[in-house]
Short mmCIF file of C-alpha atoms in Angstrom, two decimals:
data_model
loop_
_atom_site.label_atom_id
_atom_site.label_comp_id
_atom_site.label_asym_id
_atom_site.label_seq_id
_atom_site.Cartn_x
_atom_site.Cartn_y
_atom_site.Cartn_z
CA MET A 1 78.84 126.41 118.94
CA ALA A 2 76.85 123.52 117.55
CA LEU A 3 77.16 120.19 115.83
CA GLU A 4 74.86 120.10 112.83
CA ALA A 5 73.73 117.62 110.20
CA LYS A 6 72.45 119.61 107.22
CA ASN A 7 70.10 117.89 104.78
CA VAL A 8 72.09 114.60 105.02
CA ASP A 9 71.40 111.74 102.59
CA PHE A 10 73.06 108.37 103.02
CA ARG A 11 72.95 104.94 101.51
CA TYR A 12 75.47 102.08 101.69
CA GLY A 13 75.93 101.59 97.92
CA ARG A 14 74.40 102.70 94.57
CA ASN A 15 71.78 99.91 94.45
CA GLN A 16 70.88 100.07 98.08
CA PRO A 17 67.78 101.96 99.46
CA TRP A 18 68.23 105.40 101.09
CA ILE A 19 68.72 105.02 104.80
CA LEU A 20 68.65 108.71 105.62
CA LYS A 21 66.98 111.24 103.37
CA ASP A 22 67.18 114.97 103.90
CA GLN A 23 67.95 114.42 107.59
CA CYS A 24 68.60 117.47 109.74
CA LEU A 25 69.82 117.64 113.29
CA LYS A 26 71.31 120.33 115.40
CA ILE A 27 72.73 120.15 118.93
CA GLY A 28 74.52 122.81 120.92
CA LYS A 29 77.21 122.31 123.53
CA GLY A 30 75.65 121.31 126.89
CA GLU A 31 72.55 120.11 125.24
CA ARG A 32 71.21 116.57 125.65
CA LEU A 33 69.37 115.02 122.69
CA ALA A 34 67.93 111.56 122.42
CA VAL A 35 67.51 109.98 118.96
CA PHE A 36 64.78 107.44 119.08
CA ALA A 37 63.61 105.00 116.47
CA PRO A 38 62.81 101.29 116.00
CA SER A 39 65.43 98.97 114.51
CA GLY A 40 66.49 99.74 110.89
CA TYR A 41 65.73 103.41 110.75
CA GLY A 42 69.31 104.50 110.48
CA LYS A 43 70.10 105.48 114.10
CA THR A 44 73.53 103.95 113.96
CA THR A 45 74.23 105.38 110.49
CA LEU A 46 73.33 108.76 111.74
CA ALA A 47 75.70 108.37 114.68
CA MET A 48 78.55 107.30 112.34
CA LEU A 49 77.91 110.21 110.03
CA LEU A 50 77.97 112.73 112.90
CA ALA A 51 81.19 111.32 114.35
CA GLY A 52 82.92 111.25 110.94
CA TYR A 53 83.10 107.45 110.58
CA LEU A 54 81.11 107.81 107.36
CA GLU A 55 80.79 110.53 104.80
CA PRO A 56 77.23 111.63 103.77
CA ILE A 57 76.46 111.22 100.06
CA ASN A 58 74.71 114.52 99.93
CA GLY A 59 74.50 117.26 102.66
CA GLN A 60 77.12 118.08 105.25
CA VAL A 61 78.02 117.46 108.86
CA LEU A 62 79.26 120.76 110.32
CA LEU A 63 80.89 121.49 113.64
CA ASP A 64 80.74 125.24 114.33
CA GLU A 65 79.87 125.92 110.67
CA ILE A 66 82.95 124.05 109.32
CA PRO A 67 83.25 120.39 108.33
CA LEU A 68 84.66 117.89 110.83
CA PRO A 69 88.53 117.85 110.95
CA LYS A 70 90.04 114.94 109.10
CA LYS A 71 93.21 114.79 111.14
CA GLY A 72 93.89 114.74 114.84
CA ALA A 73 91.50 113.65 117.61
CA CYS A 74 87.92 114.18 116.48
CA PRO A 75 85.93 116.54 118.79
CA VAL A 76 82.90 114.35 118.26
CA GLN A 77 83.49 110.94 119.92
CA LEU A 78 81.27 107.95 119.41
CA ILE A 79 80.76 105.08 121.87
CA CYS A 80 79.70 102.04 119.86
CA GLN A 81 76.99 99.51 120.53
CA HIS A 82 79.38 96.54 120.54
CA PRO A 83 82.31 97.11 122.82
CA GLU A 84 83.99 93.82 121.91
CA LYS A 85 84.42 95.06 118.29
CA ALA A 86 85.70 98.45 119.37
CA VAL A 87 88.84 97.19 121.18
CA ASN A 88 91.86 95.50 119.69
CA PRO A 89 91.68 91.85 120.86
CA ARG A 90 95.50 91.70 121.14
CA TRP A 91 95.88 94.69 123.43
CA ARG A 92 95.72 94.63 127.15
CA LEU A 93 93.00 96.97 128.46
CA ARG A 94 95.44 99.46 130.00
CA ARG A 95 96.81 100.03 126.48
CA VAL A 96 93.28 100.31 125.06
CA LEU A 97 92.48 103.06 127.62
CA GLU A 98 95.75 104.86 127.13
CA GLU A 99 95.16 105.07 123.40
CA SER A 100 93.01 108.23 124.07
CA GLY A 101 95.21 109.80 126.77
CA PRO A 102 96.58 109.24 130.21
CA LEU A 103 94.40 107.24 132.66
CA ARG A 104 91.97 109.19 134.72
CA GLU A 105 91.63 107.61 138.17
CA ASP A 106 88.35 109.36 139.06
CA LEU A 107 86.70 108.04 135.92
CA LEU A 108 87.86 104.49 136.54
CA GLU A 109 86.61 104.75 140.07
CA ALA A 110 83.23 106.14 138.98
CA LEU A 111 82.73 103.48 136.28
CA GLY A 112 83.64 100.72 138.67
CA ILE A 113 86.66 99.51 136.67
CA GLN A 114 88.87 97.44 138.85
CA ARG A 115 92.66 97.88 138.73
CA ALA A 116 93.12 94.13 137.96
CA TRP A 117 91.12 94.43 134.77
CA LEU A 118 93.71 96.74 133.20
CA ALA A 119 96.20 93.89 132.86
CA ARG A 120 93.66 91.59 131.18
CA PHE A 121 92.87 91.04 127.48
CA PRO A 122 89.45 91.99 126.13
CA ARG A 123 88.21 88.45 125.85
CA GLU A 124 88.70 87.97 129.52
CA LEU A 125 86.02 90.55 130.38
CA SER A 126 82.25 90.48 129.94
CA GLY A 127 80.35 92.84 127.58
CA GLY A 128 79.32 95.15 130.34
CA GLU A 129 82.83 95.42 131.73
CA LEU A 130 84.22 96.17 128.34
CA GLN A 131 81.62 98.86 127.67
CA ARG A 132 82.84 100.66 130.75
CA PHE A 133 86.25 100.78 129.11
CA CYS A 134 84.85 102.12 125.92
CA VAL A 135 82.98 104.81 127.78
CA ALA A 136 86.12 105.70 129.71
CA ARG A 137 88.20 105.88 126.55
CA ALA A 138 85.74 108.17 124.84
CA LEU A 139 85.53 110.47 127.82
CA THR A 140 89.32 110.73 128.26
CA SER A 141 89.87 111.84 124.58
CA GLY A 142 88.63 115.36 125.48
CA GLY A 143 86.03 115.94 122.80
CA ASP A 144 83.19 118.38 123.05
CA TYR A 145 80.44 116.08 121.83
CA LEU A 146 79.64 112.58 122.79
CA ILE A 147 77.42 110.18 120.84
CA CYS A 148 76.28 107.14 122.70
CA ASP A 149 74.96 104.56 120.27
CA GLU A 150 72.83 102.19 122.28
CA ILE A 151 75.64 101.83 124.73
CA SER A 152 73.50 100.15 127.33
CA ALA A 153 71.22 98.05 125.22
CA MET A 154 72.80 94.76 126.31
CA LEU A 155 73.45 95.58 129.97
CA ASP A 156 71.43 94.85 133.07
CA GLY A 157 69.55 97.59 134.83
CA ILE A 158 72.17 98.28 137.51
CA THR A 159 75.14 98.53 135.13
CA GLN A 160 73.04 100.64 132.80
CA ALA A 161 72.21 103.09 135.57
CA GLN A 162 75.86 103.26 136.72
CA ILE A 163 77.24 103.92 133.26
CA TRP A 164 74.63 106.52 132.46
CA ASN A 165 75.19 108.31 135.75
CA VAL A 166 78.86 108.67 134.93
CA VAL A 167 78.22 109.90 131.34
CA LEU A 168 75.64 112.43 132.47
CA GLU A 169 77.78 113.71 135.30
CA GLU A 170 80.69 114.14 133.03
CA ALA A 171 78.56 115.79 130.33
CA GLU A 172 77.25 118.21 132.98
CA LYS A 173 80.70 119.02 134.31
CA ARG A 174 82.30 119.67 130.90
CA SER A 175 79.06 120.92 129.25
CA LEU A 176 79.37 118.25 126.60
CA GLY A 177 76.87 118.03 123.78
CA LEU A 178 75.35 114.60 124.32
CA ILE A 179 73.47 112.56 121.76
CA ALA A 180 71.98 109.34 123.10
CA ILE A 181 70.66 106.86 120.56
CA THR A 182 68.30 104.39 121.90
CA HIS A 183 65.16 102.43 121.11
CA ASN A 184 64.06 102.60 124.63
CA ARG A 185 61.59 105.52 124.93
CA ARG A 186 61.70 105.49 128.76
CA LEU A 187 65.48 105.71 128.80
CA ALA A 188 65.38 108.52 126.22
CA GLY A 189 62.94 110.46 128.39
CA ARG A 190 65.18 109.97 131.47
CA ILE A 191 68.47 111.15 129.90
CA ALA A 192 67.56 113.82 127.31
CA SER A 193 66.04 117.22 127.33
CA ARG A 194 64.88 116.85 123.72
CA ILE A 195 63.87 113.78 121.71
CA LEU A 196 64.23 113.33 117.96
CA ASP A 197 62.13 110.51 116.55
CA LEU A 198 63.44 109.21 113.22
CA SER A 199 60.32 107.04 112.55
CA VAL A 200 57.96 109.98 112.01
CA MET B 1 101.49 60.76 135.93
CA LYS B 2 99.13 63.11 134.24
CA GLN B 3 98.84 62.81 130.53
CA ALA B 4 100.18 65.94 128.84
CA ASN B 5 97.57 67.60 126.67
CA ARG B 6 97.74 67.69 122.89
CA ARG B 7 98.93 71.28 122.73
CA THR B 8 102.02 70.42 125.01
CA LYS B 9 102.76 67.28 123.02
CA LEU B 10 102.63 69.29 119.85
CA VAL B 11 104.97 71.98 121.23
CA VAL B 12 107.44 69.26 122.45
CA LEU B 13 107.31 67.56 119.03
CA THR B 14 107.87 70.75 117.14
CA ALA B 15 110.83 71.73 119.42
CA ALA B 16 112.35 68.24 118.79
CA MET B 17 112.13 68.77 115.07
CA VAL B 18 113.69 72.20 115.31
CA LEU B 19 116.47 70.64 117.41
CA VAL B 20 117.14 67.94 114.87
CA LEU B 21 117.45 70.55 112.22
CA ALA B 22 119.70 72.64 114.31
CA VAL B 23 121.95 69.71 115.01
CA ILE B 24 122.26 68.87 111.32
CA TYR B 25 122.97 72.50 110.60
CA ALA B 26 125.61 72.79 113.25
CA CYS B 27 127.31 69.48 112.09
CA GLY B 28 127.53 70.83 108.57
CA ILE B 29 129.02 74.02 109.75
CA LEU B 30 131.55 72.43 112.14
CA ILE B 31 132.79 69.73 109.79
CA PRO B 32 136.05 71.00 108.35
CA GLU B 33 136.61 70.85 104.57
CA GLU B 34 139.53 68.43 104.97
CA ALA B 35 137.34 65.85 106.66
CA ALA B 36 135.44 65.39 103.44
CA ALA B 37 138.53 65.34 101.30
CA GLY B 38 139.05 61.80 100.05
CA SER B 39 141.69 59.73 98.42
CA PHE B 40 141.30 57.81 95.15
CA LEU B 41 142.19 54.64 97.03
CA ASN B 42 138.68 54.41 98.47
CA ALA B 43 136.76 55.89 95.61
CA LYS B 44 133.29 54.56 94.69
CA LEU B 45 132.87 52.48 97.83
CA PRO B 46 129.35 51.27 98.66
CA PRO B 47 127.87 52.19 102.04
CA SER B 48 129.64 50.65 105.00
CA LEU B 49 130.19 51.37 108.68
CA ARG B 50 133.19 53.53 107.87
CA HIS B 51 131.35 55.40 105.24
CA PRO B 52 127.59 55.28 105.97
CA PHE B 53 126.62 56.86 102.59
CA GLY B 54 129.56 55.30 100.65
CA THR B 55 132.09 57.45 98.78
CA ASP B 56 131.98 59.29 95.53
CA ALA B 57 134.16 59.04 92.43
CA LEU B 58 136.85 61.15 94.04
CA GLY B 59 136.84 59.08 97.17
CA ARG B 60 135.12 61.69 99.35
CA ASP B 61 132.90 60.52 102.13
CA LEU B 62 129.35 61.18 101.02
CA PHE B 63 127.80 61.34 104.47
CA LEU B 64 130.05 64.26 105.53
CA ARG B 65 129.48 65.86 102.13
CA THR B 66 125.70 65.46 102.42
CA LEU B 67 125.77 67.03 105.90
CA LYS B 68 127.78 69.96 104.63
CA GLY B 69 125.58 70.30 101.62
CA LEU B 70 122.52 70.31 103.77
CA SER B 71 123.89 73.15 105.87
CA VAL B 72 124.56 75.16 102.75
CA SER B 73 121.05 74.44 101.58
CA MET B 74 119.56 75.45 104.90
CA THR B 75 121.46 78.63 104.88
CA ILE B 76 120.18 79.52 101.44
CA GLY B 77 116.69 78.36 102.32
CA LEU B 78 116.48 80.36 105.54
CA ALA B 79 118.00 83.59 104.01
CA ALA B 80 115.87 83.41 100.88
CA SER B 81 112.56 82.67 102.62
CA ALA B 82 113.21 85.34 105.25
CA ILE B 83 113.90 87.92 102.45
CA SER B 84 110.80 86.65 100.66
CA ALA B 85 108.62 86.91 103.69
CA VAL B 86 109.71 90.42 104.37
CA ILE B 87 109.02 91.42 100.80
CA ALA B 88 105.62 89.73 101.10
CA VAL B 89 104.76 91.77 104.16
CA LEU B 90 105.76 95.03 102.61
CA VAL B 91 104.09 94.39 99.28
CA GLY B 92 100.90 92.99 100.93
CA ALA B 93 100.67 95.94 103.42
CA ALA B 94 101.37 98.53 100.80
CA SER B 95 98.85 96.99 98.44
CA ALA B 96 96.09 96.89 101.03
CA ALA B 97 96.85 100.29 102.64
CA GLY B 98 97.89 102.24 99.56
CA SER B 99 95.70 103.94 96.92
CA ARG B 100 93.73 102.06 94.35
CA GLY B 101 96.48 102.68 91.79
CA VAL B 102 99.26 101.21 94.02
CA ASP B 103 96.98 98.22 94.72
CA ALA B 104 96.39 97.58 90.99
CA VAL B 105 100.10 97.78 90.12
CA LEU B 106 101.14 95.48 92.92
CA ASN B 107 98.45 92.98 92.10
CA TRP B 108 99.52 93.02 88.46
CA LEU B 109 103.13 92.41 89.69
CA ILE B 110 102.03 89.45 91.86
CA ASP B 111 100.13 87.93 88.85
CA LEU B 112 103.16 88.51 86.61
CA VAL B 113 105.65 86.80 88.93
CA MET B 114 103.19 83.98 89.70
CA GLY B 115 102.46 83.48 86.01
CA VAL B 116 106.05 82.68 85.08
CA PRO B 117 107.20 79.21 86.15
CA HIS B 118 109.40 79.56 89.22
CA THR B 119 112.33 77.40 87.95
CA ILE B 120 112.71 79.44 84.78
CA LEU B 121 112.51 82.77 86.59
CA ILE B 122 115.13 81.66 89.22
CA LEU B 123 117.35 80.31 86.41
CA LEU B 124 117.26 83.65 84.62
CA ILE B 125 117.83 85.79 87.59
CA SER B 126 120.63 83.51 88.95
CA PHE B 127 122.21 83.50 85.55
CA ALA B 128 122.01 87.24 85.18
CA LEU B 129 123.63 87.80 88.50
CA GLY B 130 126.56 85.57 87.76
CA ARG B 131 125.28 82.31 89.41
CA GLY B 132 126.83 81.39 92.75
CA LEU B 133 125.35 81.97 96.13
CA ASN B 134 124.14 85.64 95.53
CA GLY B 135 122.40 84.82 92.25
CA LEU B 136 120.62 81.91 93.74
CA LEU B 137 119.59 83.84 96.83
CA ALA B 138 118.28 86.75 94.78
CA GLY B 139 116.46 84.41 92.41
CA ILE B 140 114.65 82.39 95.10
CA ALA B 141 113.91 85.51 97.21
CA ALA B 142 112.45 87.30 94.18
CA THR B 143 110.04 84.48 93.29
CA HIS B 144 108.65 83.17 96.47
CA TRP B 145 106.84 86.19 98.07
CA CYS B 146 103.68 86.23 95.87
CA SER B 147 101.28 83.93 97.58
CA LEU B 148 102.20 85.20 101.06
CA ALA B 149 101.82 88.82 99.85
CA ARG B 150 98.31 88.00 98.63
CA LEU B 151 97.43 86.40 101.96
CA ILE B 152 98.78 89.43 103.82
CA ARG B 153 96.93 91.82 101.57
CA GLY B 154 93.69 90.07 102.32
CA GLU B 155 94.44 90.02 106.05
CA VAL B 156 95.31 93.79 106.17
CA LEU B 157 92.15 94.66 104.16
CA GLN B 158 90.00 92.70 106.64
CA LEU B 159 91.87 94.18 109.67
CA ARG B 160 91.47 97.70 108.36
CA SER B 161 87.74 97.47 108.27
CA GLN B 162 87.59 96.54 111.96
CA GLN B 163 85.82 98.99 114.20
CA TYR B 164 88.77 99.43 116.58
CA VAL B 165 90.79 100.79 113.65
CA ALA B 166 88.14 103.28 112.87
CA VAL B 167 87.92 104.29 116.56
CA SER B 168 91.70 104.65 116.66
CA ARG B 169 91.61 106.92 113.65
CA ARG B 170 88.94 109.08 115.25
CA LEU B 171 91.13 109.28 118.38
CA GLY B 172 93.66 111.07 116.19
CA LYS B 173 96.12 108.30 115.36
CA SER B 174 97.90 108.42 112.01
CA SER B 175 97.73 105.70 109.41
CA GLY B 176 101.40 104.80 110.01
CA TRP B 177 100.79 104.55 113.77
CA ILE B 178 97.75 102.28 113.17
CA MET B 179 99.69 100.08 110.73
CA LEU B 180 102.55 99.67 113.18
CA TYR B 181 100.61 99.09 116.37
CA HIS B 182 97.17 97.82 115.33
CA LEU B 183 97.76 95.87 112.13
CA LEU B 184 101.27 94.47 111.99
CA PRO B 185 101.12 92.55 115.29
CA HIS B 186 98.08 90.63 113.88
CA LEU B 187 100.22 89.55 110.94
CA ALA B 188 102.89 87.79 113.01
CA PRO B 189 101.34 84.35 112.76
CA GLN B 190 100.93 84.56 108.93
CA PHE B 191 104.52 85.87 108.69
CA VAL B 192 106.18 83.08 110.85
CA VAL B 193 104.15 80.26 109.28
CA GLY B 194 104.60 81.63 105.82
CA LEU B 195 108.33 81.85 106.29
CA VAL B 196 108.58 78.26 107.60
CA LEU B 197 106.44 76.80 104.89
CA MET B 198 108.51 78.72 102.24
CA PHE B 199 111.71 77.18 103.58
CA PRO B 200 111.28 73.73 101.95
CA HIS B 201 110.35 75.27 98.67
CA ALA B 202 113.55 77.34 98.72
CA ILE B 203 115.74 74.32 99.60
CA LEU B 204 114.21 72.24 96.74
CA HIS B 205 114.68 75.15 94.26
CA GLU B 206 118.24 75.60 95.37
CA ALA B 207 118.93 71.92 94.79
CA SER B 208 117.25 71.77 91.49
CA ILE B 209 118.93 74.93 90.07
CA SER B 210 122.31 73.67 91.28
CA PHE B 211 121.46 70.32 89.76
CA LEU B 212 120.82 71.88 86.38
CA GLY B 213 124.16 73.72 86.69
CA PHE B 214 122.91 77.28 87.04
CA GLY B 215 123.32 77.60 90.79
CA LEU B 216 126.25 76.96 93.05
CA PRO B 217 129.74 76.22 91.68
CA PRO B 218 130.68 72.49 91.40
CA GLU B 219 133.33 72.61 94.10
CA GLN B 220 130.73 73.57 96.74
CA PRO B 221 129.27 70.51 98.56
CA ALA B 222 125.58 71.29 97.83
CA ILE B 223 123.00 68.63 97.54
CA GLY B 224 122.16 69.68 93.96
CA ILE B 225 125.87 69.35 93.02
CA ILE B 226 126.17 65.93 94.65
CA LEU B 227 123.07 64.70 92.80
CA ALA B 228 124.21 66.12 89.48
CA GLU B 229 127.61 64.42 89.92
CA SER B 230 126.04 61.07 90.76
CA MET B 231 124.04 60.95 87.54
CA ARG B 232 127.11 59.81 85.68
CA TYR B 233 127.60 56.80 87.94
CA LEU B 234 123.96 55.72 88.22
CA SER B 235 124.14 53.49 85.17
CA ALA B 236 127.14 51.82 86.60
CA GLY B 237 125.11 50.58 89.50
CA MET B 238 126.41 53.08 92.17
CA TRP B 239 122.94 53.88 93.48
CA TRP B 240 124.13 55.16 96.87
CA MET B 241 125.54 58.34 95.37
CA ALA B 242 122.07 59.57 94.42
CA VAL B 243 119.70 57.68 96.68
CA LEU B 244 121.16 58.39 100.06
CA PRO B 245 121.76 62.19 99.69
CA GLY B 246 118.46 62.51 97.86
CA LEU B 247 116.57 60.76 100.61
CA THR B 248 118.23 62.88 103.25
CA LEU B 249 117.22 66.04 101.42
CA VAL B 250 113.63 64.83 101.04
CA SER B 251 113.40 63.88 104.74
CA ILE B 252 114.74 67.32 105.80
CA VAL B 253 112.20 69.02 103.59
CA LEU B 254 109.36 66.92 105.00
CA LEU B 255 110.68 67.59 108.53
CA VAL B 256 110.53 71.33 108.07
CA ASP B 257 107.13 71.13 106.36
CA LYS B 258 105.73 69.14 109.20
CA ALA B 259 107.18 71.50 111.77
CA GLY B 260 105.63 74.39 109.82
CA GLU B 261 102.24 72.66 109.94
CA HIS B 262 102.55 72.17 113.63
CA LEU B 263 103.52 75.84 114.14
CA LYS B 264 100.44 76.76 112.13
CA THR B 265 98.20 74.70 114.32
CA LEU B 266 99.70 76.22 117.35
CA LEU B 267 99.57 79.90 116.14
CA ASP B 268 96.35 79.93 114.12
CA PRO B 269 93.54 81.23 116.31
CA TYR B 270 91.11 78.81 114.77
CA SER B 271 93.12 75.76 115.86
CA ALA B 272 95.18 77.13 118.82
CA GLN B 273 92.56 76.20 121.34
CA GLU B 274 92.27 72.54 120.31
#
């Protein structure tokens, strides 16, 4: 039971430089891995490859020895860095949340999502408030692996702690495989049991 | 009293324009055929209080005939632009969401239809389908979807690359579901505005094709027919037969066009907040 990137190469076009070259990564269920690198080292690209948003040019992304399923809910869910881009601006937030499954009251409670926010549109909430919705949406979808792509980079300390507590608790409870992508070495040390540094 | 803001003023203005159009349309529908039937005793009368637009060579009241003609034009304009707009959405969405081959074929089709002058194409289609209302409708509907289809194709391409669409796909939603719930609602403003702005084109084409004699039959009180009939009497100094119905047609077209522009200002997210 593992999510694995096998000798993955990726670039965004024929004339572009390689962003990832011969990259390997393996994470089992219940494991917590932090991917650390400065800006521009392909952290987000790696996250998109692992969650099936992008296809590697060479190499494979395997889940339990087989490629990621193309249809149905992906067992590897990604929470993006910019929550305002990851929600449909014309949908009320209740609908955004219900896209991944029925509402989970305990999750809303833990993330501090107020009931009144559910009837609002995305532009009526702040970035931090929206990110809670994205976290809730990813957790409701029932995947086995969760990739957090700098989900707390633009949040204040308190919100950051609150969101990470919920994610870690949930990961513990369901023994999710968790990949946290960050350029904050201290945060990486706090969350993960293992750190992968792309810059070396 | 508090001054109403610009948006409210614009809404009221647009509503008033729509109301005027609706009244003209209703008048044209409600006026019975007999009311416009004339007698040769008062043929070729210049405009007066009894006959605001004068009368034509058969003694029919031109004002009533113009109103009736406008309602016919508006029916054709509305139906043709609605059909066109629906075709545009289907073609645009299919072209953007389909495979590369489908996209190439549809783009080629758009270029082809755009490359042929509208009037000639409508003329041919209308003629092939036996003139009359149906031929005209088919002709206008088949020629006016191209630019809107292009616009919608671009819009869908841009929307499809949005992150929330990718997220939705990874949450297990099918392409059809995404098209229906994520993409199509975003196209509503383009659809409505495109439809309204197509309307004046359709009316003018209807009038010109009827004027040339390939559209509606001569007994129908259409603006194009009225204008075509008036040509024979212009040199005899009977200016009212062409000028007044023509001016009315132009003012209706301008009215719809203006209303469409206002609607665009109201619906377009780039100007909606002004």
